[in-house]
């Protein structure tokens, strides 16, 4: 928000306060000032003049010789090359000796003709000429016809002004207006505030406005108040120069007296307004409603906008005529032929305006204010202020009454503030009188409720103050943060600590990083097609669609970490980084319903990716590509780190998008049985070819079951004092029997003597019967108290073999 100190001084005296000092005080009170802009760029000696005549230069086709009255008592001859200079104009004239940015004016001869000064353009005066009409951007600045001759141009254009750039936080939307800035400045400086009284200057001389216009609101959830005034007999033309100056100081281009006045009042009150050409509004109706499916509106910028049913519009009897709170429609635009006006002021729902503005990519000064919620108490005062100015400067007749819908009174908030709580929070010793004095500077009403309690009435313009601690903050910043004493913390303190889950997550990151893996962070938003890949965790669930996605490529929440890992891998491979060991710990998201009505599920997941070579090629060591077992080893290391070495199993069921012969599902074993918690393996060859990747191996693990089951405390065991006895067996079983199932049965029947079991060979083909395979397994038996005998081992071993035969029909290979 650009705040003109010249404009601000209309409401509050700034005598004795420089712009720098004011900026420092405002910043210290909590609103940062980004910078100070001085409109006078070093001008002096420039006055207003009148071009009495213009003749062509005798020796130059592009130059003109002008006779100018600059109020000096004698006419000046000035050579000017501007295309738009003409007799009868009022223009800025730089006299001999005048100074402009980087230039001093002297008498000179141009092609043999004496020039006694210079007629200036806006750019030469240091103004932002882009805010002027195009014809004035390329030529001299033409002043209004009623401009007095001989006046200092600095005064005429309001260039003795300094602009403060308020960097407002979202909660301080009250300062998106000059009145809000005035309230803030008054509170900080402790000076009296003088505000305009719109009703005092407004004169209603026409018939009843209700005879010419009707208004209605289809749903007050989207517009709580909509008010319209009817003004007839307007005469469009340029706005007074002082209004134009203030708009340009705020970065707004002047257009016409009617449009400029609505913009002026918006800046003054923070309440956006819009003027419709009343003769172009069908049926005299202005209704606030949601757009119809497929409805189209051409906005003032000439763009055709396809509307959606969630967008709020203003409509007449035939069609939409404006995007509520964003921009008006071209069909009802105020032009030079406009005679009758409908002037609107409203309180639209900020969320609805924000959604429409963002979706259409259409940001405006009005939408910026509506998004942050305008003050409901200023809807009518701003409307009256604009009507009075239009009557004065556009010759309009304001008709009696305001035609409105909604507008139920919004009560001021009443908060109770405890003096003890305030001093306890701030560490101060403020008295009741001091606190009430500070509250009075905010222009809030307050009174005593009971001993030590103050009842404060917060006006609607300060929507950011909702609870007593907000009042404490206001008092703190007015009292001065530098005046608050430094005190030691009192009370019970709680030492910080990591939760079990945070600690385990951190230890996993450390484990994998130390093991040569690099941590990556992928997007949580992915393409819809990617959400269909690797659906191991998403079976029977739905991807969560974003309501307002950044793009189609980022329109759903991820259901697996692997698609993003593959994107990162492809990015690196395309840059000649093909040896990859990556991991990510992040969340995936699901919904049990296709149309989301409640909070989706969010699950922590570990993703791993391996590709390329295991280690860099050396002169004596060839490069070795990674394989399935490198990834399997990493997964088993994670289990071992969490104290779950004996509680994992694999199932070779070829999960979707994995290689059918080099993949498996991962199960966690526990008292409740086998729980599927992940997948691992090589990418399916078709997917690898589609992504243009070499052999790539990925794994994904649900972390919550691992966190719950982890044994994180180190457990020490004695070194074994007695030797173990090893038995090797070769079992002939059906080819479709997983080796992991054999190991599960062996562990379940090996009792306390079985210490270790491991597969060391699998044989198929050759002399093996069709549909059969041989699985060679090593079993280690050991007792902690004595050396085992053959009988002890034999009894347990026979029990194991019997269980294998019963469960799988296993036979010992001969």
Coordinates of N, CA and C in Angstrom, one line a residue, residues 175-258:
X175 N -5.2 -1.3 7.0 CA -4.3 -0.3 6.5 C -4.2 -0.3 4.9
X176 N -5.1 -1.0 4.3 CA -5.1 -0.9 2.8 C -6.0 0.2 2.4
X177 N -6.0 1.3 3.2 CA -6.8 2.5 2.9 C -6.1 3.7 3.6
X178 N -6.4 4.9 3.1 CA -5.8 6.1 3.7 C -6.3 6.3 5.1
X179 N -7.6 6.0 5.3 CA -8.2 6.2 6.6 C -7.6 5.2 7.6
X180 N -7.3 4.0 7.1 CA -6.7 3.0 8.0 C -5.3 3.5 8.4
X181 N -4.5 4.0 7.4 CA -3.2 4.5 7.6 C -3.3 5.7 8.6
X182 N -4.3 6.5 8.4 CA -4.5 7.7 9.3 C -4.8 7.2 10.8
X183 N -5.6 6.2 11.0 CA -5.9 5.7 12.3 C -4.6 5.2 12.9
X184 N -3.8 4.5 12.1 CA -2.5 3.9 12.6 C -1.5 5.0 13.0
X185 N -1.4 6.0 12.1 CA -0.5 7.2 12.4 C -0.9 7.9 13.6
X186 N -2.2 8.2 13.7 CA -2.8 8.9 14.9 C -2.4 8.1 16.2
X187 N -2.6 6.8 16.1 CA -2.3 6.0 17.3 C -0.8 6.1 17.7
X188 N 0.0 6.0 16.7 CA 1.5 6.0 16.9 C 2.0 7.4 17.4
X189 N 1.5 8.4 16.8 CA 1.9 9.8 17.1 C 1.1 10.4 18.3
X190 N 0.0 9.8 18.6 CA -0.9 10.3 19.7 C -1.4 11.7 19.3
X191 N -1.8 11.9 18.0 CA -2.3 13.1 17.5 C -3.8 13.0 17.1
X192 N -4.5 14.1 17.1 CA -5.9 14.1 16.8 C -6.2 13.8 15.4
X193 N -7.3 13.1 15.2 CA -7.7 12.6 13.8 C -8.9 13.4 13.3
X194 N -8.8 13.8 12.1 CA -9.9 14.5 11.4 C -10.4 13.7 10.2
X195 N -11.6 13.2 10.3 CA -12.1 12.3 9.2 C -13.1 13.0 8.4
X196 N -13.2 12.6 7.1 CA -14.3 13.2 6.2 C -15.7 12.7 6.7
X197 N -16.7 13.6 6.5 CA -18.1 13.2 6.8 C -18.9 13.2 5.5
X198 N -19.0 12.0 5.0 CA -19.7 11.8 3.7 C -21.1 12.4 3.7
X199 N -21.9 12.2 4.7 CA -23.3 12.6 4.8 C -23.4 14.1 4.8
X200 N -22.4 14.8 5.2 CA -22.4 16.3 5.3 C -22.4 16.9 3.9
X201 N -21.6 16.3 3.0 CA -21.4 16.9 1.7 C -22.4 16.3 0.7
X202 N -23.2 15.3 1.0 CA -24.1 14.7 0.1 C -25.4 15.4 0.0
X203 N -25.9 15.7 -1.2 CA -27.2 16.3 -1.4 C -28.0 15.5 -2.3
X204 N -29.1 15.0 -1.9 CA -30.0 14.2 -2.7 C -31.1 15.1 -3.3
X205 N -31.1 15.3 -4.6 CA -32.0 16.2 -5.2 C -32.9 15.5 -6.3
X206 N -32.6 14.3 -6.6 CA -33.4 13.6 -7.6 C -34.6 12.9 -7.0
X207 N -35.3 12.1 -7.8 CA -36.4 11.3 -7.3 C -35.9 10.1 -6.5
X208 N -36.8 9.2 -6.1 CA -36.4 8.0 -5.4 C -35.5 7.1 -6.2
X209 N -34.4 6.7 -5.7 CA -33.5 5.7 -6.4 C -34.2 4.4 -6.7
X210 N -35.1 4.0 -5.8 CA -35.8 2.7 -6.0 C -36.7 2.7 -7.2
X211 N -37.0 3.9 -7.8 CA -37.8 3.9 -9.0 C -37.0 3.5 -10.2
X212 N -35.6 3.5 -10.1 CA -34.8 3.3 -11.2 C -33.9 2.0 -11.1
X213 N -33.9 1.4 -9.9 CA -33.0 0.3 -9.8 C -33.6 -0.7 -8.7
X214 N -33.3 -2.0 -8.9 CA -33.7 -3.0 -8.0 C -32.4 -3.8 -7.7
X215 N -32.2 -4.3 -6.5 CA -31.1 -5.2 -6.2 C -31.6 -6.4 -5.4
X216 N -30.8 -7.5 -5.5 CA -31.1 -8.7 -4.8 C -29.9 -9.5 -4.6
X217 N -29.9 -10.3 -3.5 CA -28.8 -11.2 -3.2 C -29.4 -12.7 -3.2
X218 N -28.8 -13.6 -4.0 CA -29.3 -14.9 -4.0 C -29.0 -15.7 -2.8
X219 N -27.8 -15.4 -2.2 CA -27.3 -16.1 -1.0 C -26.4 -15.2 -0.2
X220 N -26.8 -14.8 1.0 CA -26.0 -13.9 1.8 C -24.7 -14.5 2.3
X221 N -24.5 -15.8 2.1 CA -23.2 -16.4 2.5 C -22.1 -15.9 1.6
X222 N -22.5 -15.5 0.4 CA -21.5 -15.0 -0.6 C -21.4 -13.4 -0.6
X223 N -22.5 -12.8 -0.3 CA -22.6 -11.3 -0.2 C -23.5 -10.9 0.9
X224 N -22.9 -10.4 2.0 CA -23.8 -10.1 3.1 C -24.4 -8.7 3.0
X225 N -23.9 -7.9 2.1 CA -24.5 -6.5 1.9 C -24.2 -6.0 0.5
X226 N -25.2 -5.6 -0.2 CA -25.1 -5.0 -1.5 C -25.9 -3.8 -1.6
X227 N -25.3 -2.6 -1.9 CA -26.0 -1.3 -1.9 C -25.7 -0.6 -3.2
X228 N -26.7 0.1 -3.7 CA -26.6 0.8 -4.9 C -27.2 2.2 -4.8
X229 N -26.5 3.2 -5.4 CA -27.1 4.6 -5.6 C -27.3 4.8 -7.1
X230 N -28.4 5.6 -7.3 CA -28.7 6.0 -8.7 C -28.3 7.5 -8.9
X231 N -27.5 7.8 -9.9 CA -27.1 9.1 -10.1 C -27.3 9.4 -11.6
X232 N -28.1 10.5 -11.8 CA -28.5 10.8 -13.2 C -27.8 12.1 -13.7
X233 N -27.7 12.2 -15.0 CA -27.2 13.5 -15.6 C -25.7 13.7 -15.4
X234 N -24.9 12.7 -15.4 CA -23.5 12.9 -15.2 C -22.8 13.3 -16.5
X235 N -21.7 14.0 -16.4 CA -21.0 14.5 -17.5 C -19.5 13.9 -17.5
X236 N -19.3 12.8 -18.1 CA -17.9 12.2 -18.1 C -16.9 13.2 -18.6
X237 N -15.7 13.1 -18.1 CA -14.6 14.0 -18.5 C -13.4 13.7 -17.6
X238 N -12.4 14.6 -17.6 CA -11.3 14.4 -16.8 C -11.6 14.7 -15.3
X239 N -11.0 14.0 -14.4 CA -11.1 14.3 -13.0 C -10.3 15.5 -12.6
X240 N -10.6 16.1 -11.5 CA -9.8 17.3 -11.1 C -8.3 16.8 -10.9
X241 N -7.4 17.7 -11.2 CA -6.0 17.4 -11.2 C -5.5 16.8 -9.8
X242 N -6.1 17.3 -8.7 CA -5.7 16.9 -7.4 C -6.0 15.4 -7.2
X243 N -7.2 15.0 -7.8 CA -7.5 13.5 -7.7 C -6.6 12.7 -8.6
X244 N -6.3 13.2 -9.8 CA -5.4 12.5 -10.6 C -4.0 12.4 -10.0
X245 N -3.5 13.4 -9.4 CA -2.2 13.4 -8.7 C -2.2 12.3 -7.6
X246 N -3.2 12.3 -6.8 CA -3.2 11.3 -5.7 C -3.3 9.8 -6.3
X247 N -4.0 9.7 -7.3 CA -4.1 8.3 -7.9 C -2.7 7.9 -8.5
X248 N -2.1 8.8 -9.2 CA -0.8 8.5 -9.8 C 0.3 8.3 -8.7
X249 N 0.2 9.0 -7.6 CA 1.1 8.8 -6.5 C 0.9 7.4 -5.9
X250 N -0.3 6.8 -6.0 CA -0.6 5.5 -5.5 C -0.4 4.4 -6.6
X251 N 0.0 4.8 -7.8 CA 0.3 3.9 -8.8 C -0.9 3.5 -9.7
X252 N -1.9 4.3 -9.7 CA -3.2 4.0 -10.4 C -3.3 5.1 -11.6
X253 N -3.6 4.6 -12.8 CA -3.7 5.5 -13.9 C -5.1 6.2 -13.9
X254 N -5.1 7.5 -14.0 CA -6.4 8.2 -14.2 C -7.0 7.9 -15.5
X255 N -8.4 7.8 -15.5 CA -9.1 7.4 -16.7 C -10.2 8.5 -17.0
X256 N -11.1 8.7 -16.1 CA -12.1 9.7 -16.2 C -12.6 10.1 -14.8
X257 N -13.4 11.2 -14.8 CA -13.8 11.6 -13.4 C -14.6 10.6 -12.7
X258 N -15.5 9.8 -13.3 CA -16.3 8.8 -12.6 C -15.4 7.7 -12.1

